[in-house]
């Protein structure tokens, strides 16, 4: 089968064997925001066309591809949800020479105060990681919009989102905070740690952000470390606000996972990285649940 | 005398009588970021040249004009400071036909955890408002970088800054939060109030920001009210984090002061607006302290 993780900014495709092992892969900067309406079938054919003659199996796609800006909008599934419910709710699109592609629906819930929460793609990663997670887990998926997900008996119970990655990007690129340095890289560990520690102090994030400026101006944080300090500050605020009640399993890109595990340790929260590639594994599990993982 | 409030993005000049009454005024979008190095004397002459023949008195300037990016960098004065200390520390620049202009220094302190704080311009506004404030006050100066200033016996004791206004601007213009609406105006009172109320709930600002997106997607806040909701959310977080320990006096532009007084009331913090124009009044008081308010 073919598994595709198709998000806002990236496209990642995997050719899988019947056990979910990865036979081949390709990726491109062809996220859904780069594709015009009506163009998804063509982009998919261009990217994975070379596999199609030898690969008669199904194509399963997860991520923002199922949103209003994607190929076909699928309604969110309400929590709690498990693998079988997600598999049953997959939508289909007609595609290449009569072949269908399956699109995985997103998931929604309400936070403790009734405010809506949504995800598209992370549910598939959690399903793909479930053997490593175990039946009960608290999962952090860091990124543009970081998620904290509570899993019980292999079901996604509820989750919360923090806009950490996007806030970092726009503040660094568009506010006064990025003016003292050219280096957006987060690679200064002492500065990162100082940011995480700062997040424990009083008077809130909006006050702490101004301190990124003044500690730069007063040269208390070196200019090349300011992005690291800002990153640590934001991630620290995220972790302390999320206040996970159990050891955390972190699913994400290797660099970001390492950074988050460092921040969790500094905040006194036990955390472990999840290895492997949960997105194709989750798509394979969904296909298998539908009897389509050939 | 002539008083000039010369900030990052705006230039406001006042011709004052010997009692600090405003005889004439002009303003322009010629903040220091629009002026090339070496060009400040010319811009000042262009803006207030028409007053000079009939106005032999001094020119006093406050704001970011005293920063590294301004006309002449003046070191920050450490807290506590009062009118006399600020007046004594004014710097001078040679300017028009042998005339000097006086530049008011900024003020700095450290927050409760030792992180530097800086202001340039707000100290002059506080001096100008001191009669209305009384000798002891907690002052909020809302804006791009909102300040909370503690005044005791007419001295500025310490202060904290919150990056509220700038965070609002960059998130609305550059993040996903502004995508659902064209309206940046903060004029939807129910949405603003809902944002202020949301700031009291758990899991932190980074989580609440994502809710601006989802409450828009789920049409729980109308698209035209999303900027108001975001503004209320950020101002609410600022007020609850600043947690002023006494009734607050608010010094700012009329619209913003009204908005902040509304938010303070909603957070249960007594607040009152300061009327009048404290910047030229403060410059007049500084000039008078130096015997130059003619």
mmCIF file of C-alpha atoms in Angstrom, chain B residues 5-284:
data_model
loop_
_atom_site.group_PDB
_atom_site.id
_atom_site.type_symbol
_atom_site.label_atom_id
_atom_site.label_comp_id
_atom_site.label_asym_id
_atom_site.label_seq_id
_atom_site.Cartn_x
_atom_site.Cartn_y
_atom_site.Cartn_z
ATOM 1 C CA UNK B 5 7.225 63.637 22.132
ATOM 2 C CA UNK B 6 9.328 61.767 19.547
ATOM 3 C CA UNK B 7 8.736 58.050 19.569
ATOM 4 C CA UNK B 8 9.388 55.053 17.375
ATOM 5 C CA UNK B 9 6.569 55.711 14.954
ATOM 6 C CA UNK B 10 5.245 59.202 15.644
ATOM 7 C CA UNK B 11 6.351 62.798 16.178
ATOM 8 C CA UNK B 12 4.189 65.170 18.267
ATOM 9 C CA UNK B 13 5.213 68.774 18.947
ATOM 10 C CA UNK B 14 3.584 71.366 21.212
ATOM 11 C CA UNK B 15 4.176 75.053 21.673
ATOM 12 C CA UNK B 16 3.585 75.842 25.349
ATOM 13 C CA UNK B 17 3.071 79.034 27.331
ATOM 14 C CA UNK B 18 4.992 79.754 30.529
ATOM 15 C CA UNK B 19 2.429 77.795 32.562
ATOM 16 C CA UNK B 20 2.565 74.725 30.357
ATOM 17 C CA UNK B 21 -0.661 75.587 28.518
ATOM 18 C CA UNK B 22 -0.781 74.361 24.922
ATOM 19 C CA UNK B 23 -0.688 77.240 22.405
ATOM 20 C CA UNK B 24 -0.263 75.174 19.265
ATOM 21 C CA UNK B 25 0.473 71.612 18.220
ATOM 22 C CA UNK B 26 1.424 69.479 15.264
ATOM 23 C CA UNK B 27 2.026 65.811 14.662
ATOM 24 C CA UNK B 28 3.453 63.703 11.861
ATOM 25 C CA UNK B 29 4.209 60.082 11.086
ATOM 26 C CA UNK B 30 7.909 60.855 11.376
ATOM 27 C CA UNK B 31 8.935 58.555 14.196
ATOM 28 C CA UNK B 32 12.629 57.891 14.685
ATOM 29 C CA UNK B 33 12.512 54.747 12.552
ATOM 30 C CA UNK B 34 11.609 56.920 9.538
ATOM 31 C CA UNK B 35 14.605 59.240 10.017
ATOM 32 C CA UNK B 36 18.072 58.406 8.740
ATOM 33 C CA UNK B 37 21.046 58.791 11.049
ATOM 34 C CA UNK B 38 22.125 62.432 10.994
ATOM 35 C CA UNK B 39 18.732 63.615 9.822
ATOM 36 C CA UNK B 40 17.074 64.467 13.118
ATOM 37 C CA UNK B 41 18.019 68.159 13.199
ATOM 38 C CA UNK B 42 16.562 68.691 9.739
ATOM 39 C CA UNK B 43 13.327 66.872 10.501
ATOM 40 C CA UNK B 44 12.876 68.888 13.677
ATOM 41 C CA UNK B 45 13.495 72.134 11.815
ATOM 42 C CA UNK B 46 11.015 71.163 9.118
ATOM 43 C CA UNK B 47 8.327 70.316 11.622
ATOM 44 C CA UNK B 48 8.601 73.237 14.039
ATOM 45 C CA UNK B 49 10.511 75.830 12.012
ATOM 46 C CA UNK B 50 7.426 78.012 11.704
ATOM 47 C CA UNK B 51 7.351 78.476 15.472
ATOM 48 C CA UNK B 52 10.984 79.397 15.917
ATOM 49 C CA UNK B 53 10.966 83.068 15.078
ATOM 50 C CA UNK B 54 8.331 83.903 17.655
ATOM 51 C CA UNK B 55 9.481 81.251 20.159
ATOM 52 C CA UNK B 56 12.869 81.950 21.707
ATOM 53 C CA UNK B 57 12.431 79.346 24.454
ATOM 54 C CA UNK B 58 13.946 75.920 24.819
ATOM 55 C CA UNK B 59 13.099 72.716 22.995
ATOM 56 C CA UNK B 60 12.663 69.597 25.167
ATOM 57 C CA UNK B 61 12.240 66.166 23.590
ATOM 58 C CA UNK B 62 11.290 62.852 25.179
ATOM 59 C CA UNK B 63 10.865 59.313 23.859
ATOM 60 C CA UNK B 64 12.895 56.917 21.753
ATOM 61 C CA UNK B 65 14.787 59.919 20.367
ATOM 62 C CA UNK B 66 17.232 59.276 23.247
ATOM 63 C CA UNK B 67 17.896 55.673 22.223
ATOM 64 C CA UNK B 68 20.707 54.168 20.177
ATOM 65 C CA UNK B 69 18.542 54.525 17.058
ATOM 66 C CA UNK B 70 17.699 58.148 17.916
ATOM 67 C CA UNK B 71 19.476 61.482 17.773
ATOM 68 C CA UNK B 72 21.743 60.974 20.765
ATOM 69 C CA UNK B 73 21.913 57.929 23.001
ATOM 70 C CA UNK B 74 21.456 58.791 26.657
ATOM 71 C CA UNK B 75 22.133 56.169 29.330
ATOM 72 C CA UNK B 76 19.108 54.971 31.289
ATOM 73 C CA UNK B 77 18.632 56.413 34.763
ATOM 74 C CA UNK B 78 18.266 53.752 37.452
ATOM 75 C CA UNK B 79 15.165 53.662 39.681
ATOM 76 C CA UNK B 80 13.985 55.199 41.869
ATOM 77 C CA UNK B 81 13.948 58.529 40.031
ATOM 78 C CA UNK B 82 12.029 61.737 40.424
ATOM 79 C CA UNK B 83 11.498 64.871 38.367
ATOM 80 C CA UNK B 84 14.676 66.556 39.545
ATOM 81 C CA UNK B 85 16.920 63.577 38.799
ATOM 82 C CA UNK B 86 15.474 63.245 35.314
ATOM 83 C CA UNK B 87 15.845 66.972 34.632
ATOM 84 C CA UNK B 88 19.473 66.961 35.763
ATOM 85 C CA UNK B 89 20.270 64.037 33.444
ATOM 86 C CA UNK B 90 18.881 65.592 30.280
ATOM 87 C CA UNK B 91 21.347 65.628 27.404
ATOM 88 C CA UNK B 92 21.734 68.361 24.845
ATOM 89 C CA UNK B 93 22.286 68.447 21.103
ATOM 90 C CA UNK B 94 23.366 71.434 19.061
ATOM 91 C CA UNK B 95 20.721 72.234 16.594
ATOM 92 C CA UNK B 96 19.412 75.381 14.946
ATOM 93 C CA UNK B 97 21.390 78.629 14.710
ATOM 94 C CA UNK B 98 23.244 77.892 17.942
ATOM 95 C CA UNK B 99 20.125 76.756 19.718
ATOM 96 C CA UNK B 100 20.294 73.579 21.795
ATOM 97 C CA UNK B 101 17.647 70.918 22.181
ATOM 98 C CA UNK B 102 17.320 68.966 25.437
ATOM 99 C CA UNK B 103 16.720 65.228 25.317
ATOM 100 C CA UNK B 104 15.140 63.458 28.288
ATOM 101 C CA UNK B 105 16.847 60.224 29.390
ATOM 102 C CA UNK B 106 14.999 56.929 29.701
ATOM 103 C CA UNK B 107 14.690 54.975 32.935
ATOM 104 C CA UNK B 108 15.591 51.393 33.775
ATOM 105 C CA UNK B 109 15.187 48.977 36.660
ATOM 106 C CA UNK B 110 15.223 45.222 37.274
ATOM 107 C CA UNK B 111 12.112 43.132 37.731
ATOM 108 C CA UNK B 112 11.600 40.886 40.769
ATOM 109 C CA UNK B 113 13.853 38.245 39.170
ATOM 110 C CA UNK B 114 16.610 40.570 38.037
ATOM 111 C CA UNK B 115 15.623 40.907 34.381
ATOM 112 C CA UNK B 116 16.221 44.409 32.988
ATOM 113 C CA UNK B 117 13.353 46.795 32.307
ATOM 114 C CA UNK B 118 13.553 49.945 30.191
ATOM 115 C CA UNK B 119 11.328 52.859 29.255
ATOM 116 C CA UNK B 120 11.790 55.984 27.164
ATOM 117 C CA UNK B 121 8.993 58.519 27.148
ATOM 118 C CA UNK B 122 6.693 57.018 29.765
ATOM 119 C CA UNK B 123 8.735 58.614 32.592
ATOM 120 C CA UNK B 124 7.896 62.028 31.118
ATOM 121 C CA UNK B 125 4.193 61.182 30.904
ATOM 122 C CA UNK B 126 4.165 60.132 34.538
ATOM 123 C CA UNK B 127 5.866 63.362 35.581
ATOM 124 C CA UNK B 128 3.305 65.275 33.560
ATOM 125 C CA UNK B 129 0.410 63.455 35.198
ATOM 126 C CA UNK B 130 1.754 63.590 38.748
ATOM 127 C CA UNK B 131 -0.753 66.190 39.984
ATOM 128 C CA UNK B 132 -3.647 64.033 38.845
ATOM 129 C CA UNK B 133 -1.962 60.799 40.009
ATOM 130 C CA UNK B 134 -1.088 62.026 43.473
ATOM 131 C CA UNK B 135 2.206 61.172 45.190
ATOM 132 C CA UNK B 136 1.508 57.398 45.375
ATOM 133 C CA UNK B 137 0.036 55.524 42.430
ATOM 134 C CA UNK B 138 0.060 52.446 40.254
ATOM 135 C CA UNK B 139 0.065 53.566 36.637
ATOM 136 C CA UNK B 140 -0.703 51.530 33.527
ATOM 137 C CA UNK B 141 0.488 52.952 30.199
ATOM 138 C CA UNK B 142 -1.024 50.618 27.589
ATOM 139 C CA UNK B 143 0.393 50.257 24.102
ATOM 140 C CA UNK B 144 2.855 48.384 21.953
ATOM 141 C CA UNK B 145 4.850 47.658 25.095
ATOM 142 C CA UNK B 146 2.486 48.232 28.030
ATOM 143 C CA UNK B 147 4.025 49.482 31.265
ATOM 144 C CA UNK B 148 2.925 49.102 34.888
ATOM 145 C CA UNK B 149 4.700 51.696 37.009
ATOM 146 C CA UNK B 150 4.776 52.008 40.779
ATOM 147 C CA UNK B 151 5.016 55.607 42.019
ATOM 148 C CA UNK B 152 5.772 56.449 45.662
ATOM 149 C CA UNK B 153 6.257 59.990 47.011
ATOM 150 C CA UNK B 154 6.383 61.256 43.422
ATOM 151 C CA UNK B 155 9.218 58.901 42.528
ATOM 152 C CA UNK B 156 9.165 56.128 39.920
ATOM 153 C CA UNK B 157 10.104 53.105 42.050
ATOM 154 C CA UNK B 158 10.012 50.276 39.510
ATOM 155 C CA UNK B 159 7.974 49.007 36.571
ATOM 156 C CA UNK B 160 7.250 46.023 34.354
ATOM 157 C CA UNK B 161 6.663 45.824 30.624
ATOM 158 C CA UNK B 162 4.291 43.523 28.729
ATOM 159 C CA UNK B 163 4.652 43.103 24.967
ATOM 160 C CA UNK B 164 0.874 43.024 24.533
ATOM 161 C CA UNK B 165 0.288 45.494 21.702
ATOM 162 C CA UNK B 166 3.129 44.219 19.549
ATOM 163 C CA UNK B 167 2.113 40.585 20.091
ATOM 164 C CA UNK B 168 -1.424 41.474 19.041
ATOM 165 C CA UNK B 169 -0.180 43.142 15.863
ATOM 166 C CA UNK B 170 2.201 40.418 14.705
ATOM 167 C CA UNK B 171 -0.185 37.570 15.530
ATOM 168 C CA UNK B 172 -3.067 39.245 13.727
ATOM 169 C CA UNK B 173 -1.034 40.168 10.643
ATOM 170 C CA UNK B 174 1.334 37.220 10.351
ATOM 171 C CA UNK B 175 -0.131 34.143 12.050
ATOM 172 C CA UNK B 176 -3.085 31.904 11.268
ATOM 173 C CA UNK B 177 -5.200 33.942 13.708
ATOM 174 C CA UNK B 178 -5.884 36.782 11.295
ATOM 175 C CA UNK B 179 -6.850 34.557 8.369
ATOM 176 C CA UNK B 180 -10.544 34.304 9.160
ATOM 177 C CA UNK B 181 -11.239 38.044 9.119
ATOM 178 C CA UNK B 182 -10.180 41.263 7.431
ATOM 179 C CA UNK B 183 -11.213 43.408 10.393
ATOM 180 C CA UNK B 184 -8.330 44.382 12.656
ATOM 181 C CA UNK B 185 -10.545 46.902 14.478
ATOM 182 C CA UNK B 186 -11.206 46.141 18.145
ATOM 183 C CA UNK B 187 -14.817 47.276 18.303
ATOM 184 C CA UNK B 188 -16.882 44.204 19.212
ATOM 185 C CA UNK B 189 -17.489 44.579 22.943
ATOM 186 C CA UNK B 190 -19.032 41.143 23.618
ATOM 187 C CA UNK B 191 -16.134 39.463 21.804
ATOM 188 C CA UNK B 192 -13.606 41.618 23.664
ATOM 189 C CA UNK B 193 -15.244 40.731 26.986
ATOM 190 C CA UNK B 194 -15.227 37.032 26.057
ATOM 191 C CA UNK B 195 -11.495 37.291 25.432
ATOM 192 C CA UNK B 196 -10.884 38.987 28.782
ATOM 193 C CA UNK B 197 -12.925 36.283 30.533
ATOM 194 C CA UNK B 198 -11.064 33.517 28.700
ATOM 195 C CA UNK B 199 -7.772 34.828 30.095
ATOM 196 C CA UNK B 200 -8.887 33.703 33.574
ATOM 197 C CA UNK B 201 -9.134 30.056 32.497
ATOM 198 C CA UNK B 202 -6.405 27.448 32.777
ATOM 199 C CA UNK B 203 -3.678 26.101 30.507
ATOM 200 C CA UNK B 204 -2.057 29.335 29.541
ATOM 201 C CA UNK B 205 -1.876 31.927 26.806
ATOM 202 C CA UNK B 206 -0.322 29.686 24.136
ATOM 203 C CA UNK B 207 -3.309 27.369 24.489
ATOM 204 C CA UNK B 208 -5.824 30.226 24.556
ATOM 205 C CA UNK B 209 -4.363 31.626 21.336
ATOM 206 C CA UNK B 210 -5.217 28.440 19.470
ATOM 207 C CA UNK B 211 -8.777 28.846 20.742
ATOM 208 C CA UNK B 212 -9.022 32.126 18.810
ATOM 209 C CA UNK B 213 -8.635 30.001 15.702
ATOM 210 C CA UNK B 214 -11.034 27.233 16.696
ATOM 211 C CA UNK B 215 -13.753 29.520 18.081
ATOM 212 C CA UNK B 216 -13.581 31.307 14.731
ATOM 213 C CA UNK B 217 -13.684 28.039 12.759
ATOM 214 C CA UNK B 218 -16.659 26.811 14.789
ATOM 215 C CA UNK B 219 -18.348 30.240 14.435
ATOM 216 C CA UNK B 220 -18.618 30.689 18.196
ATOM 217 C CA UNK B 221 -17.045 34.132 17.778
ATOM 218 C CA UNK B 222 -18.115 36.002 14.621
ATOM 219 C CA UNK B 223 -15.281 36.600 12.154
ATOM 220 C CA UNK B 224 -15.607 40.377 12.527
ATOM 221 C CA UNK B 225 -15.162 39.975 16.300
ATOM 222 C CA UNK B 226 -12.035 37.811 16.265
ATOM 223 C CA UNK B 227 -9.597 40.728 16.530
ATOM 224 C CA UNK B 228 -11.598 42.020 19.504
ATOM 225 C CA UNK B 229 -11.523 38.568 21.102
ATOM 226 C CA UNK B 230 -7.748 38.293 20.595
ATOM 227 C CA UNK B 231 -7.244 41.795 22.002
ATOM 228 C CA UNK B 232 -9.362 41.029 25.075
ATOM 229 C CA UNK B 233 -7.517 37.750 25.579
ATOM 230 C CA UNK B 234 -4.083 39.402 25.486
ATOM 231 C CA UNK B 235 -5.057 42.406 27.603
ATOM 232 C CA UNK B 236 -6.723 40.065 30.097
ATOM 233 C CA UNK B 237 -3.554 37.989 30.360
ATOM 234 C CA UNK B 238 -1.524 41.151 30.831
ATOM 235 C CA UNK B 239 -3.757 42.482 33.609
ATOM 236 C CA UNK B 240 -3.985 39.178 35.483
ATOM 237 C CA UNK B 241 -0.220 38.645 35.251
ATOM 238 C CA UNK B 242 0.599 42.217 36.279
ATOM 239 C CA UNK B 243 -1.875 41.841 39.181
ATOM 240 C CA UNK B 244 -1.644 45.490 40.270
ATOM 241 C CA UNK B 245 -1.929 45.791 44.031
ATOM 242 C CA UNK B 246 -3.817 49.091 44.098
ATOM 243 C CA UNK B 247 -6.314 51.028 41.999
ATOM 244 C CA UNK B 248 -4.769 51.717 38.613
ATOM 245 C CA UNK B 249 -4.476 55.019 36.790
ATOM 246 C CA UNK B 250 -4.440 54.532 33.023
ATOM 247 C CA UNK B 251 -2.464 56.920 30.802
ATOM 248 C CA UNK B 252 -2.861 56.435 27.077
ATOM 249 C CA UNK B 253 -4.657 57.309 23.870
ATOM 250 C CA UNK B 254 -8.388 57.740 24.458
ATOM 251 C CA UNK B 255 -9.574 54.592 22.648
ATOM 252 C CA UNK B 256 -6.979 52.346 24.223
ATOM 253 C CA UNK B 257 -7.570 53.808 27.683
ATOM 254 C CA UNK B 258 -11.289 53.139 27.362
ATOM 255 C CA UNK B 259 -10.587 49.547 26.274
ATOM 256 C CA UNK B 260 -8.190 48.983 29.168
ATOM 257 C CA UNK B 261 -10.577 50.471 31.734
ATOM 258 C CA UNK B 262 -13.223 48.064 30.419
ATOM 259 C CA UNK B 263 -10.815 45.131 30.803
ATOM 260 C CA UNK B 264 -9.686 46.219 34.274
ATOM 261 C CA UNK B 265 -13.317 46.401 35.411
ATOM 262 C CA UNK B 266 -13.975 42.934 34.020
ATOM 263 C CA UNK B 267 -10.925 41.604 35.918
ATOM 264 C CA UNK B 268 -12.192 43.214 39.137
ATOM 265 C CA UNK B 269 -9.365 45.782 39.303
ATOM 266 C CA UNK B 270 -10.430 49.383 40.051
ATOM 267 C CA UNK B 271 -9.101 51.710 37.352
ATOM 268 C CA UNK B 272 -9.541 55.322 36.261
ATOM 269 C CA UNK B 273 -8.420 57.154 33.138
ATOM 270 C CA UNK B 274 -5.986 60.051 33.338
ATOM 271 C CA UNK B 275 -7.145 62.856 31.087
ATOM 272 C CA UNK B 276 -5.174 65.622 29.459
ATOM 273 C CA UNK B 277 -1.863 65.357 27.685
ATOM 274 C CA UNK B 278 0.822 64.285 30.089
ATOM 275 C CA UNK B 279 3.770 64.253 27.672
ATOM 276 C CA UNK B 280 3.981 68.027 27.003
ATOM 277 C CA UNK B 281 3.069 68.689 30.636
ATOM 278 C CA UNK B 282 5.964 66.481 31.766
ATOM 279 C CA UNK B 283 8.386 68.173 29.380
ATOM 280 C CA UNK B 284 7.257 71.531 30.739
#
